[in-house]
Coordinates of C-alpha atoms in Angstrom, one line a residue:
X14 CA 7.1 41.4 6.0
X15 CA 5.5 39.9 9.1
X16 CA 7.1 37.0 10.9
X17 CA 4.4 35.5 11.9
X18 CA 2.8 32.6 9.8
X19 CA 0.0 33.3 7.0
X20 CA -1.9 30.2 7.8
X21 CA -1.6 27.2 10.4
X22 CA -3.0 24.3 10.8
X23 CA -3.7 22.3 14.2
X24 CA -4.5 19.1 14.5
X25 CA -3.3 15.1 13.1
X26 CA -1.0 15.8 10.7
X27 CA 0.4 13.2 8.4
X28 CA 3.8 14.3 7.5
X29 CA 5.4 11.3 5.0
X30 CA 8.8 12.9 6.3
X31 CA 11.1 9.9 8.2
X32 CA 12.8 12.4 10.5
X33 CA 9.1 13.2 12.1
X34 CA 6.4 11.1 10.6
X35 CA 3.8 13.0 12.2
X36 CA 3.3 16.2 14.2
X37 CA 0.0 18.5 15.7
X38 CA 0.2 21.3 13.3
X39 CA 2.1 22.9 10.6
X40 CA 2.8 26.6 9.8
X41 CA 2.6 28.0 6.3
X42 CA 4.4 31.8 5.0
X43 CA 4.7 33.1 1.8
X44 CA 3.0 29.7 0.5
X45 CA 5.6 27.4 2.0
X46 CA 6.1 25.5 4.7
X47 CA 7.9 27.6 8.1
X48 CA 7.1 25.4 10.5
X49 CA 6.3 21.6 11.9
X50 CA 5.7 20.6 15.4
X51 CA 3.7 20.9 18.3
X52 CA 0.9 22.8 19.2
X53 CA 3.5 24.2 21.9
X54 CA 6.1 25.1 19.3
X55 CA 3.7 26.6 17.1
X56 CA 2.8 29.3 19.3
X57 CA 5.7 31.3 18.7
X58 CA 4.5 31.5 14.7
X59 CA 0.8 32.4 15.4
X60 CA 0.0 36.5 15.0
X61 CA -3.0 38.7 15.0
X62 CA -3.2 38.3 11.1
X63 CA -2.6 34.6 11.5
X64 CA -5.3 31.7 9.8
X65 CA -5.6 29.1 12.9
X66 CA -7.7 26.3 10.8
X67 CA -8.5 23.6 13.8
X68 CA -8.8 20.1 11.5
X69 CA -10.8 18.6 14.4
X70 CA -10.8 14.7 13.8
X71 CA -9.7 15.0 10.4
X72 CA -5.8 14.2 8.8
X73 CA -4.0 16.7 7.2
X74 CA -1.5 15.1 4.5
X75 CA 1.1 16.3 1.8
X76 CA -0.7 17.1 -1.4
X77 CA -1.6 13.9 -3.4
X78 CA 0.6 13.1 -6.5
X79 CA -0.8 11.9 -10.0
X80 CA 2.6 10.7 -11.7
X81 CA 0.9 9.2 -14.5
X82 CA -2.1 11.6 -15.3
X83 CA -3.4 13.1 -18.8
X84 CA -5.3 16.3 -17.2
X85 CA -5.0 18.4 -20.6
X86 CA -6.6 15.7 -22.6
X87 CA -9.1 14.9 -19.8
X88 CA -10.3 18.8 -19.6
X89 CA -11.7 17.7 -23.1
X90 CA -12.9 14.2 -22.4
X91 CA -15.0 15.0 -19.6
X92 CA -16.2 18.6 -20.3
X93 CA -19.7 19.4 -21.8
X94 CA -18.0 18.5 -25.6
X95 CA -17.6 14.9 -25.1
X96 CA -20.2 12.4 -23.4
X97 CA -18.7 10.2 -20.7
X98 CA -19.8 6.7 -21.3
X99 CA -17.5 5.2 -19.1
X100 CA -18.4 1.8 -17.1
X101 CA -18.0 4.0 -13.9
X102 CA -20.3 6.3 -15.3
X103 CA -22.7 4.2 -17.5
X104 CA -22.7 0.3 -17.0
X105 CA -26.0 -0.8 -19.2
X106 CA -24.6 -1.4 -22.7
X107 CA -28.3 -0.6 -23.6
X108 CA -27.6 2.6 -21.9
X109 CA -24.4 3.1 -24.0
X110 CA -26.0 3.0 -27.3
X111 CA -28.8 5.3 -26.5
X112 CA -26.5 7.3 -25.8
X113 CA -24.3 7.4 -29.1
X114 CA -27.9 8.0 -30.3
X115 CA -29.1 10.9 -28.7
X116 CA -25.7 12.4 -28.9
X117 CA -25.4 12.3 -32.8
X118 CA -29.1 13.4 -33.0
X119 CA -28.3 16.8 -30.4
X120 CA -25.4 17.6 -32.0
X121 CA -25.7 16.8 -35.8
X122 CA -23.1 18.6 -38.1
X123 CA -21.1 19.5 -35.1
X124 CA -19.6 16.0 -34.8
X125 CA -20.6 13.8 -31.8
X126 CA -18.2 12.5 -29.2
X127 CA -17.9 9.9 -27.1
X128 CA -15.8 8.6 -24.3
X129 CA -15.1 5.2 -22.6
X130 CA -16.6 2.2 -24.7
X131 CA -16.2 -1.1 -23.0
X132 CA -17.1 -4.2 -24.1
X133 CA -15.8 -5.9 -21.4
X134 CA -17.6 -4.2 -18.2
X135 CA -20.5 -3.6 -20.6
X136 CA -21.4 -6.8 -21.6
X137 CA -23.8 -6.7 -24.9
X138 CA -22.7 -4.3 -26.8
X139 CA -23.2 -4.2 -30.4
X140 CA -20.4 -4.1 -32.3
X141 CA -18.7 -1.3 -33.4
X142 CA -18.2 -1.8 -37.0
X143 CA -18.5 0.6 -39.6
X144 CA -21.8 -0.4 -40.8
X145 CA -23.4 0.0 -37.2
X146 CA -21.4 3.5 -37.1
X147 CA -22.6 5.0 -40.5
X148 CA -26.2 3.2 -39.4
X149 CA -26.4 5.5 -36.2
X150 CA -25.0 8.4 -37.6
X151 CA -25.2 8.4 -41.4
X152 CA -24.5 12.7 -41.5
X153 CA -22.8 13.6 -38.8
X154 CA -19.6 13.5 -38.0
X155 CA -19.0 10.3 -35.2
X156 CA -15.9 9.6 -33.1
X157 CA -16.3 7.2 -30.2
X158 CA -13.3 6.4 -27.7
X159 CA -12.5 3.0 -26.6
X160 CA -12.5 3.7 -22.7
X161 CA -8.6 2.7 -22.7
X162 CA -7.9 5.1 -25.1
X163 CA -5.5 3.5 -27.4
X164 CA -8.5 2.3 -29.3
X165 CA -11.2 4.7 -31.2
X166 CA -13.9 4.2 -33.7
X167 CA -15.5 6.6 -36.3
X168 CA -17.1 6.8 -38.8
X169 CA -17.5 7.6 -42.8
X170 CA -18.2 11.5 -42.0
X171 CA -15.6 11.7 -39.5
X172 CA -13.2 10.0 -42.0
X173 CA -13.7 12.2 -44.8
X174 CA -14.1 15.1 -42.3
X175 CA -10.1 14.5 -41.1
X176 CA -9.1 13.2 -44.9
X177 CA -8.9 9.7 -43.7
X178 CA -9.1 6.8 -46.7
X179 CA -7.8 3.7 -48.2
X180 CA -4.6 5.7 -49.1
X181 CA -4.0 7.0 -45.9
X182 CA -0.6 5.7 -44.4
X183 CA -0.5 3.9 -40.5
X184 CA 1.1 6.6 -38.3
X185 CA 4.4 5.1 -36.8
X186 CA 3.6 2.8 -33.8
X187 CA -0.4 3.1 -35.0
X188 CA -2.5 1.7 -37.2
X189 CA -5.7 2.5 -39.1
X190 CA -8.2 -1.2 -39.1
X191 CA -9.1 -2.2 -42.6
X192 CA -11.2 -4.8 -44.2
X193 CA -10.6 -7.8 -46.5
X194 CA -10.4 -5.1 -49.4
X195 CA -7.8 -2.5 -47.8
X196 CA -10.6 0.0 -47.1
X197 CA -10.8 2.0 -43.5
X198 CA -12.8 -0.4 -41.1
X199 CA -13.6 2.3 -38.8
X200 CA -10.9 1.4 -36.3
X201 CA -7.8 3.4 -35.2
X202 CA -5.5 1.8 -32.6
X203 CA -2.8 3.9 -30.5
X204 CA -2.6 7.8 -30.1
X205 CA -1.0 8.9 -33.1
X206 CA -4.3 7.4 -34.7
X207 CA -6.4 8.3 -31.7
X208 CA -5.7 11.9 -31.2
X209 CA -6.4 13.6 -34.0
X210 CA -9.8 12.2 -34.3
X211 CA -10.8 14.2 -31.1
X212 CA -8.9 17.3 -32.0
X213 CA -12.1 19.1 -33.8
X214 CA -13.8 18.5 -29.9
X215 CA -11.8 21.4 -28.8
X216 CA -11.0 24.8 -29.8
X217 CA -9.1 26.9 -28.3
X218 CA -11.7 29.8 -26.7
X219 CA -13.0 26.7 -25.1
X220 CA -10.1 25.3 -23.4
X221 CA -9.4 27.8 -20.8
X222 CA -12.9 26.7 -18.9
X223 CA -12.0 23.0 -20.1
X224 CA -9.2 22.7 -17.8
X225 CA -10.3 24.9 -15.1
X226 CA -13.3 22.8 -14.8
X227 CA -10.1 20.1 -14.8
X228 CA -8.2 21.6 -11.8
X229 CA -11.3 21.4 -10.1
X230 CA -12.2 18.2 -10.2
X231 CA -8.3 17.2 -9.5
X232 CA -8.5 19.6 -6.4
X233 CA -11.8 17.5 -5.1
X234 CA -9.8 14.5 -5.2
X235 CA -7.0 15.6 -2.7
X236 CA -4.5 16.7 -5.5
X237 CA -2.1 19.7 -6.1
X238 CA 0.5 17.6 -9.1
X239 CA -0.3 16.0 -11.8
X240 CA 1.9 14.7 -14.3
X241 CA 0.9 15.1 -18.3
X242 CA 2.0 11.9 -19.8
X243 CA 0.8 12.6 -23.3
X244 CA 2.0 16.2 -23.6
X245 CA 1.3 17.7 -27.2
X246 CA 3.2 21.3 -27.0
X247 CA 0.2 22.8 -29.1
X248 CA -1.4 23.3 -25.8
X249 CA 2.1 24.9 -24.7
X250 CA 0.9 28.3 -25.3
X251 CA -3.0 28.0 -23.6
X252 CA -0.8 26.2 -20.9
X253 CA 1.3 29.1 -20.4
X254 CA -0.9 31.7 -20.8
X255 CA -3.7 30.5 -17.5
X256 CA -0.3 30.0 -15.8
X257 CA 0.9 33.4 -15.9
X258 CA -2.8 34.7 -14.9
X259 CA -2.6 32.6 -11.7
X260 CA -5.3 30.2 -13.3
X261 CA -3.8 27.0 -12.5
X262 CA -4.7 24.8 -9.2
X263 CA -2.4 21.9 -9.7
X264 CA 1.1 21.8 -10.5
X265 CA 1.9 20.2 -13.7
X266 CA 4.6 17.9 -15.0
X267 CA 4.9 17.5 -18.2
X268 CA 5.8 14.3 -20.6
X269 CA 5.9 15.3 -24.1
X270 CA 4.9 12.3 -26.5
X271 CA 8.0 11.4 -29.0
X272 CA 7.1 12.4 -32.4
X273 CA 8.2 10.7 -35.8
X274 CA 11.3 13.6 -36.1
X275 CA 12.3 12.2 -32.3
X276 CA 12.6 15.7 -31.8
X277 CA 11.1 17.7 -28.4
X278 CA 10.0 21.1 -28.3
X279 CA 11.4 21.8 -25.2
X280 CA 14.2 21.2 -22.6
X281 CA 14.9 19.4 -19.8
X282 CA 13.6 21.1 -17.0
X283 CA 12.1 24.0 -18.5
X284 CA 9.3 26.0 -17.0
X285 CA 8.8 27.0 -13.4
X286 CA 7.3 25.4 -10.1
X287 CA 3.7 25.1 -11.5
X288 CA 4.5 24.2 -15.2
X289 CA 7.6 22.3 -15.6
X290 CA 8.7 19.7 -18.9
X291 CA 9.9 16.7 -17.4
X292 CA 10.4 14.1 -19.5
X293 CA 9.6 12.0 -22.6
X294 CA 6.5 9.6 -22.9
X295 CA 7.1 6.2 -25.5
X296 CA 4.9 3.3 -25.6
X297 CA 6.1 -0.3 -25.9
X298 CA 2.6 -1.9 -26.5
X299 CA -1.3 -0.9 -26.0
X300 CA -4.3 -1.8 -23.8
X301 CA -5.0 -5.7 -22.3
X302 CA -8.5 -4.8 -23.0
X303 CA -8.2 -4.5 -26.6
X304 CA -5.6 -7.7 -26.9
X305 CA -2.3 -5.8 -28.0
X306 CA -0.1 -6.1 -25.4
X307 CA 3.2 -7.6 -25.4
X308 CA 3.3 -10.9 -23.9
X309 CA 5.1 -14.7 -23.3
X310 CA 1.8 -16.2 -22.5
X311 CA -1.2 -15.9 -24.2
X312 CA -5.0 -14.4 -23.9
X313 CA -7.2 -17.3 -22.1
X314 CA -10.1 -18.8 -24.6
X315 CA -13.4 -17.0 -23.3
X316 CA -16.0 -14.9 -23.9
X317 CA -14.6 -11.8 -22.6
X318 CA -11.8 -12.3 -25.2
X319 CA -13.9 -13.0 -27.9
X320 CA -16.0 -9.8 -27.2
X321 CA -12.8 -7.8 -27.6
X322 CA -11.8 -9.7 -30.8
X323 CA -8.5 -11.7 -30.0
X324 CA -8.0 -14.6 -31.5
X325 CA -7.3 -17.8 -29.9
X326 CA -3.5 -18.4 -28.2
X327 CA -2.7 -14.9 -28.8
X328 CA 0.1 -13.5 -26.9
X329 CA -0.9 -10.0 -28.0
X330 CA 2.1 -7.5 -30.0
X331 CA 4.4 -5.2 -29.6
X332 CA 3.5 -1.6 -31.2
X333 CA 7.4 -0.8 -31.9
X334 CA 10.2 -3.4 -32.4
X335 CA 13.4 -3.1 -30.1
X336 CA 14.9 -1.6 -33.3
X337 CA 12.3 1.8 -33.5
X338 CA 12.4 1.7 -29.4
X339 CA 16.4 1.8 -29.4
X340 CA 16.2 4.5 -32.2
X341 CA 13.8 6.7 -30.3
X342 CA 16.0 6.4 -26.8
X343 CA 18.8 7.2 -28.5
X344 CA 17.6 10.6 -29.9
X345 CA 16.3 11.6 -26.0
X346 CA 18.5 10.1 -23.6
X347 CA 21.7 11.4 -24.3
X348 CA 20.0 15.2 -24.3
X349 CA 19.6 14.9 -21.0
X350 CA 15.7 13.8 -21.0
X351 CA 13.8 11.1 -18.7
X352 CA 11.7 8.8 -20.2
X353 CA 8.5 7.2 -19.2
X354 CA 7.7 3.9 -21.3
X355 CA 4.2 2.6 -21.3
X356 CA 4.3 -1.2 -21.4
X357 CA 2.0 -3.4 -20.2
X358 CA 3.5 -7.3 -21.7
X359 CA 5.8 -9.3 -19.4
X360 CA 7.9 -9.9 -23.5
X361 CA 7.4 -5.5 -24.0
X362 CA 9.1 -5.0 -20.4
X363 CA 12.0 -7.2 -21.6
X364 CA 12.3 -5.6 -24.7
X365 CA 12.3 -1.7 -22.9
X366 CA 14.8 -3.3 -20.0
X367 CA 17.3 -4.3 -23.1
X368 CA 17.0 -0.9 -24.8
X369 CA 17.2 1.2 -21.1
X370 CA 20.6 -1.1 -19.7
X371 CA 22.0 -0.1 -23.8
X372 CA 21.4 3.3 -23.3
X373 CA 22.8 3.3 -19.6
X374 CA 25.9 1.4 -20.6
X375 CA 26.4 3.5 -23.7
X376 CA 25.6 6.9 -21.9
X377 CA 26.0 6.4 -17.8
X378 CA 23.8 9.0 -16.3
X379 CA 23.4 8.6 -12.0
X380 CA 20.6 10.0 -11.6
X381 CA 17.9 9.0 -15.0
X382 CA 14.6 8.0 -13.2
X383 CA 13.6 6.0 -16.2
X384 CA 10.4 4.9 -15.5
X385 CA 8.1 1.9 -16.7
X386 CA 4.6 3.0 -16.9
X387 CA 1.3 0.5 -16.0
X388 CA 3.5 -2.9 -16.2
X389 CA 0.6 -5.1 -15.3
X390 CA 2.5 -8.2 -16.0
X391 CA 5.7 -7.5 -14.8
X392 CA 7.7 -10.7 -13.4
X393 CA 10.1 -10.6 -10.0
X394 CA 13.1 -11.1 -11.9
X395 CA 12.1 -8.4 -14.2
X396 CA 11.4 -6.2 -10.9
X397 CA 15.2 -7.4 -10.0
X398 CA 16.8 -6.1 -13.7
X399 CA 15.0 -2.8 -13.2
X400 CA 16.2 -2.3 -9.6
X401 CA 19.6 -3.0 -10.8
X402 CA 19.5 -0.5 -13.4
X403 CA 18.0 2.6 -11.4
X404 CA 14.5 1.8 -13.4
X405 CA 11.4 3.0 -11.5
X406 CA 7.7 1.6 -12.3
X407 CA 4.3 3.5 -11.8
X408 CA 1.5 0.9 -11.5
X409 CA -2.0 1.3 -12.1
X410 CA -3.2 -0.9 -9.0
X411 CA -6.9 1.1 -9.8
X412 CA -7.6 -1.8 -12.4
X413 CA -7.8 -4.2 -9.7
X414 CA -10.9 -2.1 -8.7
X415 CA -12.7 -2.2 -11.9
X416 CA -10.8 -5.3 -13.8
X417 CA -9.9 -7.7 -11.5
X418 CA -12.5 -10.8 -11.8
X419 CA -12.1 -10.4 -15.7
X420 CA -8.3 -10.5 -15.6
X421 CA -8.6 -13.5 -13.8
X422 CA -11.7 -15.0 -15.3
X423 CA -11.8 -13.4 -19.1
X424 CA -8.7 -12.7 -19.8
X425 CA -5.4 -14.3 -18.0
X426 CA -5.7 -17.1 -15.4
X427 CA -5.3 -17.2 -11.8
X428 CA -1.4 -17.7 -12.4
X429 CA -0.7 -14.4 -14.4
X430 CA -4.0 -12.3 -13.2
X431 CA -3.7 -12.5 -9.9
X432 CA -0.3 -11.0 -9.7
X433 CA -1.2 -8.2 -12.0
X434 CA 0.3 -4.6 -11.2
X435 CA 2.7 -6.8 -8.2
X436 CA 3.2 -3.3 -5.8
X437 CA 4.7 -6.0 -3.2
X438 CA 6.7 -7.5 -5.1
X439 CA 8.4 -4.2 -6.2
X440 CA 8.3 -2.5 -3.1
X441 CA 9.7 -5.3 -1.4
X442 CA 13.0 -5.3 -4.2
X443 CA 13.4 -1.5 -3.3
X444 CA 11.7 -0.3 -5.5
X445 CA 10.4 3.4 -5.3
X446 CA 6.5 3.1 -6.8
X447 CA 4.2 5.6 -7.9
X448 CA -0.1 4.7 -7.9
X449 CA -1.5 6.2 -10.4
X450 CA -5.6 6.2 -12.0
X451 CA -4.3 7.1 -15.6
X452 CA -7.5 9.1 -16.1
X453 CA -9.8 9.2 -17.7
X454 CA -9.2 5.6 -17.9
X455 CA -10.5 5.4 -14.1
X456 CA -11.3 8.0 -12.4
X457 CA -9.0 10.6 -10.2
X458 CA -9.4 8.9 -7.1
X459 CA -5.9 8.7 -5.4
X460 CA -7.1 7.6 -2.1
X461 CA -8.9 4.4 -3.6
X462 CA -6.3 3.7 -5.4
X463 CA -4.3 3.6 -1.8
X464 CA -7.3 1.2 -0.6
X465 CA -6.5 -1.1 -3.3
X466 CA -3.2 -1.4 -3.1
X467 CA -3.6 -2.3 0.7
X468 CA -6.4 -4.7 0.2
X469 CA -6.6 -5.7 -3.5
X470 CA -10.1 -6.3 -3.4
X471 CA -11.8 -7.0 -7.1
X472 CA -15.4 -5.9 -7.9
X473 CA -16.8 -9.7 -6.3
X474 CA -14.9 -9.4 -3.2
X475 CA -12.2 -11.7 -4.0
X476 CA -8.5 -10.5 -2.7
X477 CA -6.3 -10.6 -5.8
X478 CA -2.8 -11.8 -4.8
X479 CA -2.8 -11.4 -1.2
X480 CA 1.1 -11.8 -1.4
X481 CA 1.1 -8.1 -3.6
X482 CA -0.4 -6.4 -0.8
X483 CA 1.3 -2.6 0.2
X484 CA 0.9 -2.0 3.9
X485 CA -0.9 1.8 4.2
X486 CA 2.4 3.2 4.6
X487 CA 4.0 2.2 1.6
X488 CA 0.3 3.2 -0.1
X489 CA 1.0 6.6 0.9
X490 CA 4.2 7.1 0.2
X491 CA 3.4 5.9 -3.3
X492 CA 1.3 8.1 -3.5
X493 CA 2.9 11.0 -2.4
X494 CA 6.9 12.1 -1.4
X495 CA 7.8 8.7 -3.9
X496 CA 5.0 9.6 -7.2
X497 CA 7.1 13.7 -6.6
X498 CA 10.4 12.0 -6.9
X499 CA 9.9 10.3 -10.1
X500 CA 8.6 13.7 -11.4
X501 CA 11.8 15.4 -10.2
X502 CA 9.8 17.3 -7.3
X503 CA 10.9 15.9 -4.1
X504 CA 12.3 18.9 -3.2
X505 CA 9.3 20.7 -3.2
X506 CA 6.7 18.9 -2.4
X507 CA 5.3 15.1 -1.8
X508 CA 6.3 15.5 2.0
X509 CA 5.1 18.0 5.1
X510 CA 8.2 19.5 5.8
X511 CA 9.9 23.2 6.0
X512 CA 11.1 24.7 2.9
X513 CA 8.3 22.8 0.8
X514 CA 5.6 24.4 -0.6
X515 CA 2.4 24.4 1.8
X516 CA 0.8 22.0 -0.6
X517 CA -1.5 19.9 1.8
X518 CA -4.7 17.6 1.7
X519 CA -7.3 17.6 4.5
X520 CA -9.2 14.0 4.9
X521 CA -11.8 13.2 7.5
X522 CA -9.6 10.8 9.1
X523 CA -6.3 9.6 9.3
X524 CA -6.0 6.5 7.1
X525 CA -3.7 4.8 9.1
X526 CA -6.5 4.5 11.4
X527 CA -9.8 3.4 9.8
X528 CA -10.2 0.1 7.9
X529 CA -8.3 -0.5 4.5
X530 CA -11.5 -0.6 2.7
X531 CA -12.7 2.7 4.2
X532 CA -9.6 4.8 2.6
X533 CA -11.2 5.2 -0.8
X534 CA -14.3 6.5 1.3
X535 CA -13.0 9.4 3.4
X536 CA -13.9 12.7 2.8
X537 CA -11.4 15.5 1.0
X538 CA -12.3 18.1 3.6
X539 CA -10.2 20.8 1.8
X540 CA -7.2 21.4 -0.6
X541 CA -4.4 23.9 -0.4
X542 CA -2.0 24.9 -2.7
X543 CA 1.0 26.8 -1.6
X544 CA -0.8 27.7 1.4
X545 CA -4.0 28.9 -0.4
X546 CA -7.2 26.7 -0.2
X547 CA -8.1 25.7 -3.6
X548 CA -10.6 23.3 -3.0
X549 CA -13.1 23.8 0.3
X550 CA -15.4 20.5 1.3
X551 CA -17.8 22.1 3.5
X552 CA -18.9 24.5 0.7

């Protein structure tokens, strides 16, 4: 075995490590990191054999973290099978509706699928009711996804295709809409209801090119982990199988959804370095864009509510009481399992904080990483109570990007929009943060959501809560070493330092040194994984 170093790379590198925050190069052997330094003390780990990559004016960087991603149900969403009508992707509502149309008319029996309906960013939709759906589609098989995915609508032929009627029963913490008479509306709200209308989009001689076309498009963005918040184990074996061929590009951490038995298919920490089951996933509440999230103050009076259907002075719902949430903790916290609860309502994050300090008091564990997922309206003293208990947040700063004038204008207020997803606030309690796109919802675009989070810039140039700003720093670090400590990995990657794997992103520049705004702009030059380039710009 040679003692020289596989690979090195020379140039501004970005480390995230305290002890040395930066260094001119960093040596890579056996796919982990042998060496940081100078070019001086370098030297010594260059050979004949030896790949000297010069980064020229560009920033090399840890590998960026997704800690709230759903890449196995996005290989789906976005392949060839599904049409992505997402605002970022089609804006006309016009546009949107031709779509549905050509789309049922190409694929007729097979069933046509749709992905990222949004009658907020695309104003003039028609409605989605069942008549419209059976009008557009009256012999094939039609699913549509609400672009926040806890919303879905479908219709007659799809609901006979997956045995859905009148007598069907709400899955637990779902719901199927109905009309006046108690028949199927054409709505399902919340996975359990969700999912399985999108399962007949994917088969299983499909997948394999599904999520390498996946790994791609996560290695483009400057990523090597990403987290699987809505793990289902029947991918477990498809999973496991392009992971044993060396197929993967991205490291995955895995959060399998709680199930009606409240029982998990794995155990904690099982797997390997690439494939590893981390956690739990449990929701508290849904989407702000579809009205059922749990809050103490309610939905403004204005069009943008009215085109999503909630009624006047609604504060929005819960999906599970404290009673179902406290039952469900119960049967995975005492095995030894984290948990990640998505929960969006300022009156959901109180509930989730009573049921996490019960389960702590009850079962004392010093090291849980319980995590709140999203928590747009979290208050400061509910920042405080999570501190206190060890309770880490991932925010979704992205929907400042794409949201932020209707949050304020459509949906919230100045006093309660502005302040959505506070990264400050909780940075500036102690709080370890993760950034996070929650794709497909937004796209995968980690370094935006940095730019955000520094500037908090909404679509008309207004600075949303200047007082929630993250310095670039803190941006990074949520977006790298801290998102690989709330998935367990710290010790292996999130930083540049030796011992970790040689998991690394190459920009065009360092972001510490161009404008705020120009972050989400810079270029992914290249992408290694454990020392092997997995994603290469200039090709």
């Amino acid at each position: 075995m040679s003692s020289y170093a596989d690979l090195v790379l020379v140039g501004t590198v970005l480390t995230v490590d305290a002890s040395r925050p930066t260094a001119e190069g960093v040596a890579v052997r056996d796919g982990r990191i042998c060496a940081v330094g100078t070019r001086a003390e370098l030297d010594s780990e260059i050979g004949p054999s030896t790949h000297v990559v010069d980064v020229g004016d560009g920033c090399v960087m840890p590998g960026l973290v997704e800690a709230h991603g759903h890449p196995l149900m996005e290989a789906v969403v976005l392949s060839d099978r599904m049409v992505d009508i997402r605002p970022v992707t089609v804006r006309d509502a016009d546009a949107v509706a031709a779509a549905v149309r050509d789309e049922v008319k190409r694929r007729g029996d097979d069933g046509a699928f749709l992905s990222g309906w949004d009658a907020l960013l695309q104003k003039g939709l028609p409605e989605p009711t069942l008549a419209w759906l059976d009008s557009v589609a009256p012999d094939t098989p039609l699913v549509i996804l609400h672009n926040s995915g806890h919303l879905a609508f479908f219709n007659s032929v799809a609901a006979r295709l997956h045995g859905l009627d009148r007598n069907t029963p709400d899955p637990k913490g779902a719901a199927y809409g109905r009309d006046a008479n108690g028949e199927l509306d054409g709505t399902a709200r919340e996975t359990a209801a969700v999912f399985p209308l999108v399962s007949s989009a994917m088969n299983a001689g499909s997948y394999p090119k599904m999520l390498a076309e996946e790994c791609a498009r996560l290695n483009r963005a400057g990523l090597t982990t990403c987290s699987e918040m809505a793990y289902d184990p029947k991918f477990g074996p498809l999973v496991e199988a392009l992971n044993a061929q060396g197929a993967l590009t991205v490291r995955l951490r895995t959060y399998e959804m709680s199930n009606p038995t409240m029982t998990a298919r794995s155990t904690p920490g099982a797997g390997d370095d690439m494939v590893r089951a981390t956690g739990i996933k449990i929701w508290v509440d849904g989407s702000p864009w579809i009205g059922n999230i749990d809050l103490t103050f309610p939905y403004l009076d204005t069009d943008a509510t009215a085109a999503i259907g909630v009624e006047p002075g609604s504060c929005g719902h819960a999906n599970y009481t404290r009673e179902q949430l406290t039952e469900i903790v119960d049967a995975y916290f005492p095995l030894g399992w984290p948990l990640a609860c998505h929960v969006m309502g300022d009156n959901g994050i109180d509930t989730i904080l009573d049921v996490y300090d019960s389960v702590l008091t009850r079962h004392p564990r010093p090291d849980h990483r319980l995590r709140l997922e999203h928590v747009g309206a979290i208050r400061d003293d509910q920042i405080a109570r999570a501190v206190s208990l060890g309770v880490t947040c991932s925010l979704f700063v992205d929907q400042i990007h794409y949201w932020g004038d209707v949050l304020v204008d459509g949906l919230f207020g100045p006093e309660h929009g502005s302040r959505w997803m506070p990264a400050g606030s909780a940075v500036a309690a102690g709080m370890r943060v993760s950034l996070h796109n929650d794709p497909p919802v937004t796209p995968e675009e980690p370094l935006r959501n940095i730019a955000v989070a520094v500037t908090r810039t909404t679509p008309n140039g207004h600075v949303s809560g200047p007082e929630q700003r993250l310095t670039v720093e803190q941006a990074i670090r949520a977006q790298t070493i801290d998102a690989a400590w709330q998935l367990f990995s710290e010790n292996e990657i999130g930083s540049i330092e030796v011992g970790k794997y040689a998991d690394f992103v190459v920009l065009s520049a360092d972001p510490r040194t161009v404008p705020p705004e120009d972050i989400a702009d810079l270029d992914v030059r290249a992408t290694y994984l454990a020392g092997t380039r997995v994603f290469d710009g200039s090709a």
